[in-house]
Tab-separated table of C-alpha atoms in Angstrom:
chain	number	residue	atom	x	y	z
K	191	MET	CA	-0.220	0.008	0.055
K	192	SER	CA	2.950	2.337	0.745
K	193	ASP	CA	3.625	2.456	-3.101
K	194	SER	CA	0.101	2.987	-4.054
K	195	LYS	CA	-1.836	6.031	-4.355
K	196	VAL	CA	-4.857	5.941	-2.084
K	197	ILE	CA	-8.442	6.918	-3.486
K	198	VAL	CA	-11.375	7.319	-1.281
K	199	VAL	CA	-14.447	7.018	-3.213
K	200	PHE	CA	-17.857	8.605	-1.891
K	201	GLY	CA	-20.790	6.996	-3.680
K	202	ALA	CA	-18.699	3.968	-4.435
K	203	THR	CA	-21.846	1.542	-4.566
K	204	GLY	CA	-23.711	3.356	-7.158
K	205	VAL	CA	-23.781	2.692	-10.602
K	206	GLN	CA	-21.368	5.529	-11.453
K	207	GLY	CA	-19.185	4.749	-8.482
K	208	ARG	CA	-18.956	0.962	-9.367
K	209	TYR	CA	-17.920	1.765	-13.074
K	210	LEU	CA	-15.219	4.295	-12.041
K	211	ILE	CA	-13.445	1.634	-9.385
K	212	GLU	CA	-13.865	-1.251	-11.852
K	213	ALA	CA	-11.869	0.947	-14.372
K	214	LEU	CA	-9.376	2.210	-12.212
K	215	SER	CA	-8.971	-1.113	-10.386
K	216	SER	CA	-8.207	-2.708	-13.998
K	217	ASN	CA	-4.880	-1.076	-13.662
K	218	ASN	CA	-3.811	-3.282	-10.713
K	219	SER	CA	-2.598	-6.633	-11.284
K	220	PRO	CA	-4.653	-9.239	-9.583
K	221	ASN	CA	-1.411	-11.570	-8.845
K	222	SER	CA	0.786	-8.845	-7.243
K	223	ASP	CA	1.051	-7.297	-3.714
K	224	SER	CA	2.167	-4.175	-5.495
K	225	THR	CA	-0.682	-2.018	-6.846
K	226	PRO	CA	-0.504	1.374	-8.267
K	227	TRP	CA	-3.949	2.293	-6.797
K	228	THR	CA	-5.594	1.399	-3.293
K	229	ILE	CA	-9.063	2.162	-3.785
K	230	ILE	CA	-11.270	2.619	-0.509
K	231	ALA	CA	-14.825	2.040	-1.385
K	232	LEU	CA	-17.047	3.793	1.300
K	233	SER	CA	-20.255	1.599	1.872
K	234	ARG	CA	-23.326	1.672	4.267
K	235	ASN	CA	-23.691	-1.837	3.876
K	236	VAL	CA	-20.284	-3.945	3.479
K	237	THR	CA	-22.084	-7.233	2.973
K	238	SER	CA	-24.424	-6.088	0.041
K	239	SER	CA	-23.895	-7.911	-3.156
K	240	THR	CA	-22.486	-4.690	-4.608
K	241	SER	CA	-19.999	-4.321	-1.775
K	242	THR	CA	-18.847	-7.839	-1.847
K	243	SER	CA	-18.351	-7.673	-5.813
K	244	LEU	CA	-16.354	-4.484	-5.391
K	245	ALA	CA	-14.095	-6.184	-2.622
K	246	LYS	CA	-12.877	-8.782	-4.839
K	247	LEU	CA	-11.611	-6.452	-7.464
K	248	PRO	CA	-7.700	-5.939	-7.361
K	249	GLY	CA	-6.456	-3.061	-4.860
K	250	VAL	CA	-10.019	-2.455	-3.659
K	251	ARG	CA	-10.863	-2.358	-0.035
K	252	VAL	CA	-14.666	-1.808	1.191
K	253	VAL	CA	-15.027	0.370	4.525
K	254	GLN	CA	-18.107	0.336	6.517
K	255	VAL	CA	-19.436	3.775	7.123
K	256	GLU	CA	-22.484	5.342	8.757
K	257	ALA	CA	-25.726	6.371	7.303
K	258	ASP	CA	-24.859	10.017	7.401
K	259	VAL	CA	-21.580	9.484	5.387
K	260	MET	CA	-22.312	12.201	3.043
K	261	ASP	CA	-23.465	14.739	5.697
K	262	VAL	CA	-20.426	14.040	8.093
K	263	PRO	CA	-18.028	13.108	5.695
K	264	ILE	CA	-14.845	13.688	8.027
K	265	LYS	CA	-16.003	10.477	9.926
K	266	ALA	CA	-15.556	8.479	6.637
K	267	PHE	CA	-12.149	9.638	6.269
K	268	ALA	CA	-11.308	8.590	9.881
K	269	ALA	CA	-13.131	5.213	9.222
K	270	THR	CA	-10.607	4.327	6.456
K	271	GLY	CA	-7.684	4.092	8.875
K	272	VAL	CA	-5.363	5.950	6.565
K	273	GLU	CA	-3.624	9.089	8.059
K	274	LYS	CA	-3.939	12.425	7.205
K	275	GLY	CA	-1.865	13.418	4.311
K	276	LYS	CA	-1.693	9.752	2.950
K	277	VAL	CA	-4.719	9.784	0.723
K	278	TYR	CA	-3.863	11.005	-2.762
K	279	GLY	CA	-7.352	11.414	-4.343
K	280	CYS	CA	-11.045	11.630	-3.497
K	281	VAL	CA	-14.095	11.033	-5.558
K	282	SER	CA	-17.274	12.752	-4.890
K	283	ILE	CA	-20.416	11.193	-6.332
K	284	GLN	CA	-23.650	12.380	-4.941
K	285	GLY	CA	-27.349	10.768	-5.400
K	286	TYR	CA	-30.451	12.572	-6.518
K	287	VAL	CA	-31.313	14.951	-3.570
K	288	ASP	CA	-32.569	18.363	-3.310
K	289	VAL	CA	-30.653	21.476	-4.067
K	290	LYS	CA	-29.948	22.449	-0.637
K	291	THR	CA	-28.605	19.117	0.319
K	292	MET	CA	-26.878	18.715	-3.028
K	293	TYR	CA	-24.795	21.896	-2.253
K	294	SER	CA	-24.210	21.291	1.577
K	295	GLN	CA	-23.047	17.633	0.798
K	296	GLY	CA	-20.921	18.592	-2.102
K	297	CYS	CA	-19.312	21.271	0.007
K	298	ALA	CA	-18.683	19.116	3.187
K	299	ILE	CA	-17.059	16.440	1.189
K	300	GLY	CA	-14.713	18.933	-0.239
K	301	ASP	CA	-14.051	20.239	3.062
K	302	ALA	CA	-13.448	16.874	4.807
K	303	ALA	CA	-10.911	16.091	1.875
K	304	LYS	CA	-9.099	19.373	2.441
K	305	GLU	CA	-8.649	18.572	5.915
K	306	TRP	CA	-7.367	15.006	5.219
K	307	GLY	CA	-4.719	16.279	2.850
K	308	VAL	CA	-6.185	14.982	-0.413
K	309	LYS	CA	-3.994	15.965	-3.277
K	310	HIS	CA	-6.493	15.657	-6.166
K	311	PHE	CA	-10.246	15.786	-5.874
K	312	VAL	CA	-12.640	14.486	-8.602
K	313	TYR	CA	-16.092	15.651	-8.452
K	314	SER	CA	-18.940	14.169	-10.361
K	315	SER	CA	-20.754	17.366	-11.656
K	316	GLY	CA	-23.138	18.194	-14.589
K	317	ASP	CA	-22.985	20.039	-17.777
K	318	VAL	CA	-25.145	22.942	-18.295
K	319	GLY	CA	-24.487	24.032	-21.962
K	320	ASN	CA	-22.070	26.671	-23.455
K	321	LYS	CA	-23.705	29.637	-21.736
K	322	GLY	CA	-22.310	28.586	-18.349
K	323	THR	CA	-25.917	28.149	-16.868
K	324	ALA	CA	-29.002	26.049	-17.360
K	325	GLY	CA	-31.166	28.657	-15.857
K	326	PHE	CA	-32.661	26.438	-13.103
K	327	ALA	CA	-31.315	25.642	-9.737
K	328	GLU	CA	-31.365	22.009	-10.004
K	329	PHE	CA	-28.686	21.898	-12.987
K	330	ASP	CA	-26.874	24.962	-11.921
K	331	ILE	CA	-26.195	23.900	-8.157
K	332	LYS	CA	-23.416	21.721	-8.944
K	333	LEU	CA	-21.663	24.804	-10.648
K	334	SER	CA	-21.830	26.580	-7.131
K	335	VAL	CA	-20.420	23.338	-5.642
K	336	GLU	CA	-17.551	23.650	-8.144
K	337	LYS	CA	-16.788	27.136	-7.100
K	338	HIS	CA	-16.325	26.115	-3.578
K	339	LEU	CA	-14.131	23.100	-4.556
K	340	THR	CA	-12.000	25.436	-6.568
K	341	THR	CA	-11.169	27.413	-3.534
K	342	LEU	CA	-9.925	24.406	-1.824
K	343	PHE	CA	-8.398	22.540	-4.779
K	344	PRO	CA	-7.558	25.580	-7.094
K	345	ASN	CA	-5.095	23.677	-9.214
K	346	SER	CA	-5.825	19.950	-8.249
K	347	HIS	CA	-9.388	19.349	-9.140
K	348	THR	CA	-11.260	17.436	-11.904
K	349	TYR	CA	-14.822	18.243	-12.413
K	350	LEU	CA	-16.826	15.658	-14.591
K	351	ARG	CA	-19.495	17.294	-16.566
K	352	PRO	CA	-21.767	14.879	-18.104
K	353	VAL	CA	-24.777	15.345	-20.223
K	354	GLN	CA	-27.980	13.365	-19.619
K	355	PHE	CA	-27.602	9.726	-18.687
K	356	MET	CA	-28.672	7.227	-21.540
K	357	GLU	CA	-29.696	5.033	-18.550
K	358	THR	CA	-32.429	7.673	-17.786
K	359	TRP	CA	-33.961	6.557	-21.301
K	360	THR	CA	-34.074	2.815	-20.441
K	361	SER	CA	-34.892	2.762	-16.564
K	362	THR	CA	-38.248	1.631	-15.536
K	363	ASP	CA	-38.196	3.852	-12.321
K	364	PHE	CA	-41.127	6.294	-12.466
K	365	ILE	CA	-38.893	9.560	-12.074
K	366	PHE	CA	-36.886	8.620	-15.201
K	367	ARG	CA	-39.833	7.369	-17.193
K	368	MET	CA	-41.414	10.968	-16.430
K	369	GLY	CA	-38.375	12.668	-17.165
K	370	ARG	CA	-37.767	11.234	-20.683
K	371	THR	CA	-41.267	11.891	-21.321
K	372	VAL	CA	-41.214	15.307	-20.635
K	373	ALA	CA	-38.051	15.716	-22.775
K	374	ALA	CA	-39.347	13.963	-25.583
K	375	LYS	CA	-43.064	15.382	-25.772
K	376	PHE	CA	-42.493	18.909	-24.502
K	377	ALA	CA	-38.898	19.778	-25.330
K	378	LEU	CA	-37.534	17.836	-27.991
K	379	GLY	CA	-40.853	17.025	-29.990
K	380	PRO	CA	-41.904	20.588	-30.516
K	381	ASN	CA	-38.137	21.293	-31.732
K	382	PRO	CA	-37.719	18.303	-34.081
K	383	GLU	CA	-34.253	19.615	-35.251
K	384	MET	CA	-32.966	20.119	-31.680
K	385	LYS	CA	-29.798	17.648	-30.945
K	386	HIS	CA	-30.023	16.031	-27.733
K	387	GLN	CA	-26.838	14.773	-25.973
K	388	LEU	CA	-26.382	11.643	-24.026
K	389	ILE	CA	-23.779	9.615	-22.136
K	390	SER	CA	-23.613	6.323	-20.662
K	391	VAL	CA	-22.893	6.054	-16.847
K	392	LYS	CA	-20.034	3.635	-17.734
K	393	ASP	CA	-18.269	6.121	-19.676
K	394	ILE	CA	-18.519	8.680	-16.805
K	395	GLY	CA	-16.900	6.284	-14.649
K	396	ARG	CA	-14.179	5.443	-17.139
K	397	ALA	CA	-13.561	9.143	-17.299
K	398	GLY	CA	-13.108	9.538	-13.507
K	399	ALA	CA	-10.690	6.596	-13.550
K	400	LYS	CA	-8.596	8.458	-16.390
K	401	ALA	CA	-8.719	11.741	-14.463
K	402	PHE	CA	-6.656	10.009	-11.895
K	403	ILE	CA	-4.125	8.497	-14.368
K	404	GLN	CA	-3.819	11.446	-16.437
K	405	GLY	CA	-3.440	13.980	-13.224
K	406	PRO	CA	-5.561	17.253	-12.792
K	407	GLU	CA	-3.833	18.694	-15.627
K	408	TRP	CA	-5.891	16.701	-17.826
K	409	CYS	CA	-8.422	18.817	-19.829
K	410	ASP	CA	-7.551	21.695	-17.578
K	411	GLY	CA	-9.658	20.097	-14.689
K	412	VAL	CA	-12.928	20.179	-16.581
K	413	VAL	CA	-13.953	17.150	-18.467
K	414	ARG	CA	-17.268	17.677	-20.573
K	415	LEU	CA	-18.821	14.264	-21.422
K	416	ALA	CA	-21.198	13.369	-24.198
K	417	GLY	CA	-21.253	10.312	-26.227
K	418	ASP	CA	-24.222	10.935	-28.808
K	419	SER	CA	-26.087	13.923	-30.207
K	420	LEU	CA	-29.323	13.122	-31.688
K	421	THR	CA	-32.830	14.407	-32.340
K	422	ILE	CA	-35.756	12.721	-30.905
K	423	SER	CA	-36.641	10.955	-34.172
K	424	GLU	CA	-33.102	9.720	-34.105
K	425	ILE	CA	-33.323	8.415	-30.662
K	426	GLU	CA	-36.655	6.548	-31.236
K	427	ALA	CA	-35.443	5.008	-34.496
K	428	ILE	CA	-32.305	3.549	-32.636
K	429	PHE	CA	-34.527	2.281	-29.950
K	430	ASN	CA	-36.748	0.778	-32.524
K	431	GLU	CA	-33.900	-0.628	-34.364
K	432	VAL	CA	-32.050	-2.249	-31.268
K	433	LEU	CA	-34.998	-3.135	-28.969
K	434	GLY	CA	-37.885	-3.246	-31.301
K	435	HIS	CA	-39.787	-0.525	-29.603
K	436	PRO	CA	-39.531	3.195	-28.800
K	437	PRO	CA	-38.614	4.528	-25.547
K	438	VAL	CA	-41.385	3.604	-22.928
K	439	TYR	CA	-43.013	6.770	-21.976
K	440	ALA	CA	-45.444	7.653	-19.353
K	441	PRO	CA	-49.154	8.901	-20.157
K	442	TYR	CA	-49.010	12.307	-21.905
K	443	LEU	CA	-51.647	13.935	-19.689
K	444	LEU	CA	-49.960	12.597	-16.497
K	445	ALA	CA	-46.574	13.976	-17.702
K	446	ALA	CA	-48.209	17.389	-18.466
K	447	ALA	CA	-49.755	17.528	-15.048
K	448	VAL	CA	-46.362	16.303	-13.223
K	449	ARG	CA	-44.337	18.928	-15.490
K	450	TYR	CA	-46.626	21.579	-14.240
K	451	MET	CA	-46.119	20.858	-10.525
K	452	VAL	CA	-42.565	20.254	-10.800
K	453	PRO	CA	-40.232	23.248	-11.400
K	454	VAL	CA	-37.079	20.955	-12.370
K	455	LEU	CA	-39.210	19.498	-15.189
K	456	ARG	CA	-40.285	22.934	-16.414
K	457	GLY	CA	-36.488	24.167	-16.270
K	458	MET	CA	-35.629	20.985	-18.020
K	459	THR	CA	-38.083	21.423	-20.910
K	460	THR	CA	-36.802	24.959	-21.646
K	461	PHE	CA	-33.138	23.930	-21.633
K	462	PHE	CA	-33.303	20.718	-23.718
K	463	GLY	CA	-35.654	22.317	-26.226
K	464	THR	CA	-34.095	25.823	-26.880
K	465	VAL	CA	-30.511	25.576	-25.346
K	466	GLY	CA	-29.028	21.969	-25.074
K	467	TYR	CA	-25.798	21.158	-24.166
K	468	GLY	CA	-23.718	21.890	-27.462
K	469	ILE	CA	-20.811	19.642	-26.711
K	470	ASN	CA	-18.186	18.790	-29.483
K	471	ILE	CA	-18.572	15.022	-29.477
K	472	GLU	CA	-15.461	14.528	-31.579
K	473	THR	CA	-13.560	16.506	-29.093
K	474	CYS	CA	-14.740	14.315	-26.493
K	475	ARG	CA	-13.832	11.054	-28.588
K	476	GLN	CA	-10.263	12.375	-28.696
K	477	GLU	CA	-9.936	12.317	-25.147
K	478	LEU	CA	-12.020	9.219	-24.642
K	479	PRO	CA	-11.972	6.992	-27.815
K	480	GLU	CA	-14.031	4.310	-26.326
K	481	LEU	CA	-17.283	6.471	-25.672
K	482	GLU	CA	-20.402	4.584	-26.279
K	483	ASP	CA	-23.234	6.131	-28.821
K	484	LEU	CA	-26.641	5.235	-27.947
K	485	ARG	CA	-26.767	2.205	-30.289
K	486	ALA	CA	-23.638	0.753	-28.557
K	487	PHE	CA	-25.058	1.340	-25.080
K	488	LEU	CA	-28.474	-0.304	-25.952
K	489	ILE	CA	-26.741	-3.224	-27.569
K	490	ARG	CA	-24.563	-3.807	-24.477
K	491	THR	CA	-27.475	-3.285	-21.904
K	492	LYS	CA	-29.799	-5.339	-23.832
K	493	ALA	CA	-27.384	-8.280	-23.662
K	494	LYS	CA	-27.634	-8.249	-19.788
């Protein structure tokens, strides 16, 4: 471990965290005691199937933390057993929480990492397009977290800025079915030439791993991530081609009612329909040649 760079991962057992850990641990040899990366995956339940599968990866150690790990992250660093100044990197991947919690947790993890002497901080943020703002708090709040993190790690941060996840177009969860229905019927449908950009969560994880391998100088610390750029007609055509049916939507009238009541869906409608992300896909592929387009993503996930 003395020759390894220690990485502490908040959000390790989520989909994005798992992909990041898998990608980074693939650089470790399973048959050697000397590994370039010692990855500490924080988990509220070390006996869960996700935690036990992570623990089998080379160089990965799963550490039990309390339920308030995201709110009081300093306790998580203490639980790792790694001394202050000995942790090279920290990954912060937050779940779906309200705006106030997103900000407080994001800043708290950064503060704790700074106190523990972290050298390189990787934050899973979100893209807001070329204007520097999406125009509504639920998207823009992560930029506010970035500003705080920059005061702590001015030259040693990496901000991953992904566009909308491809997984939100295939998930059976109600919240995601509603989100894609609003995007398709209220944002992209009325603007049929508007290109909507998507990224697979697997690619976000791989980008996070590459950030540590390349160092904070990579992409000047800001990595915009998009794997495909499609109109709604193109999205639906690819779904039909690969899966035999279009994306599964919620009832139109229900989506209309929920959109009316939920501010984030109204903000998302305006952003997706009139502004968009505007990332240069080819530039992304120069940095990450393995990026999946929507067709490749659907083929991979269909096989599971």
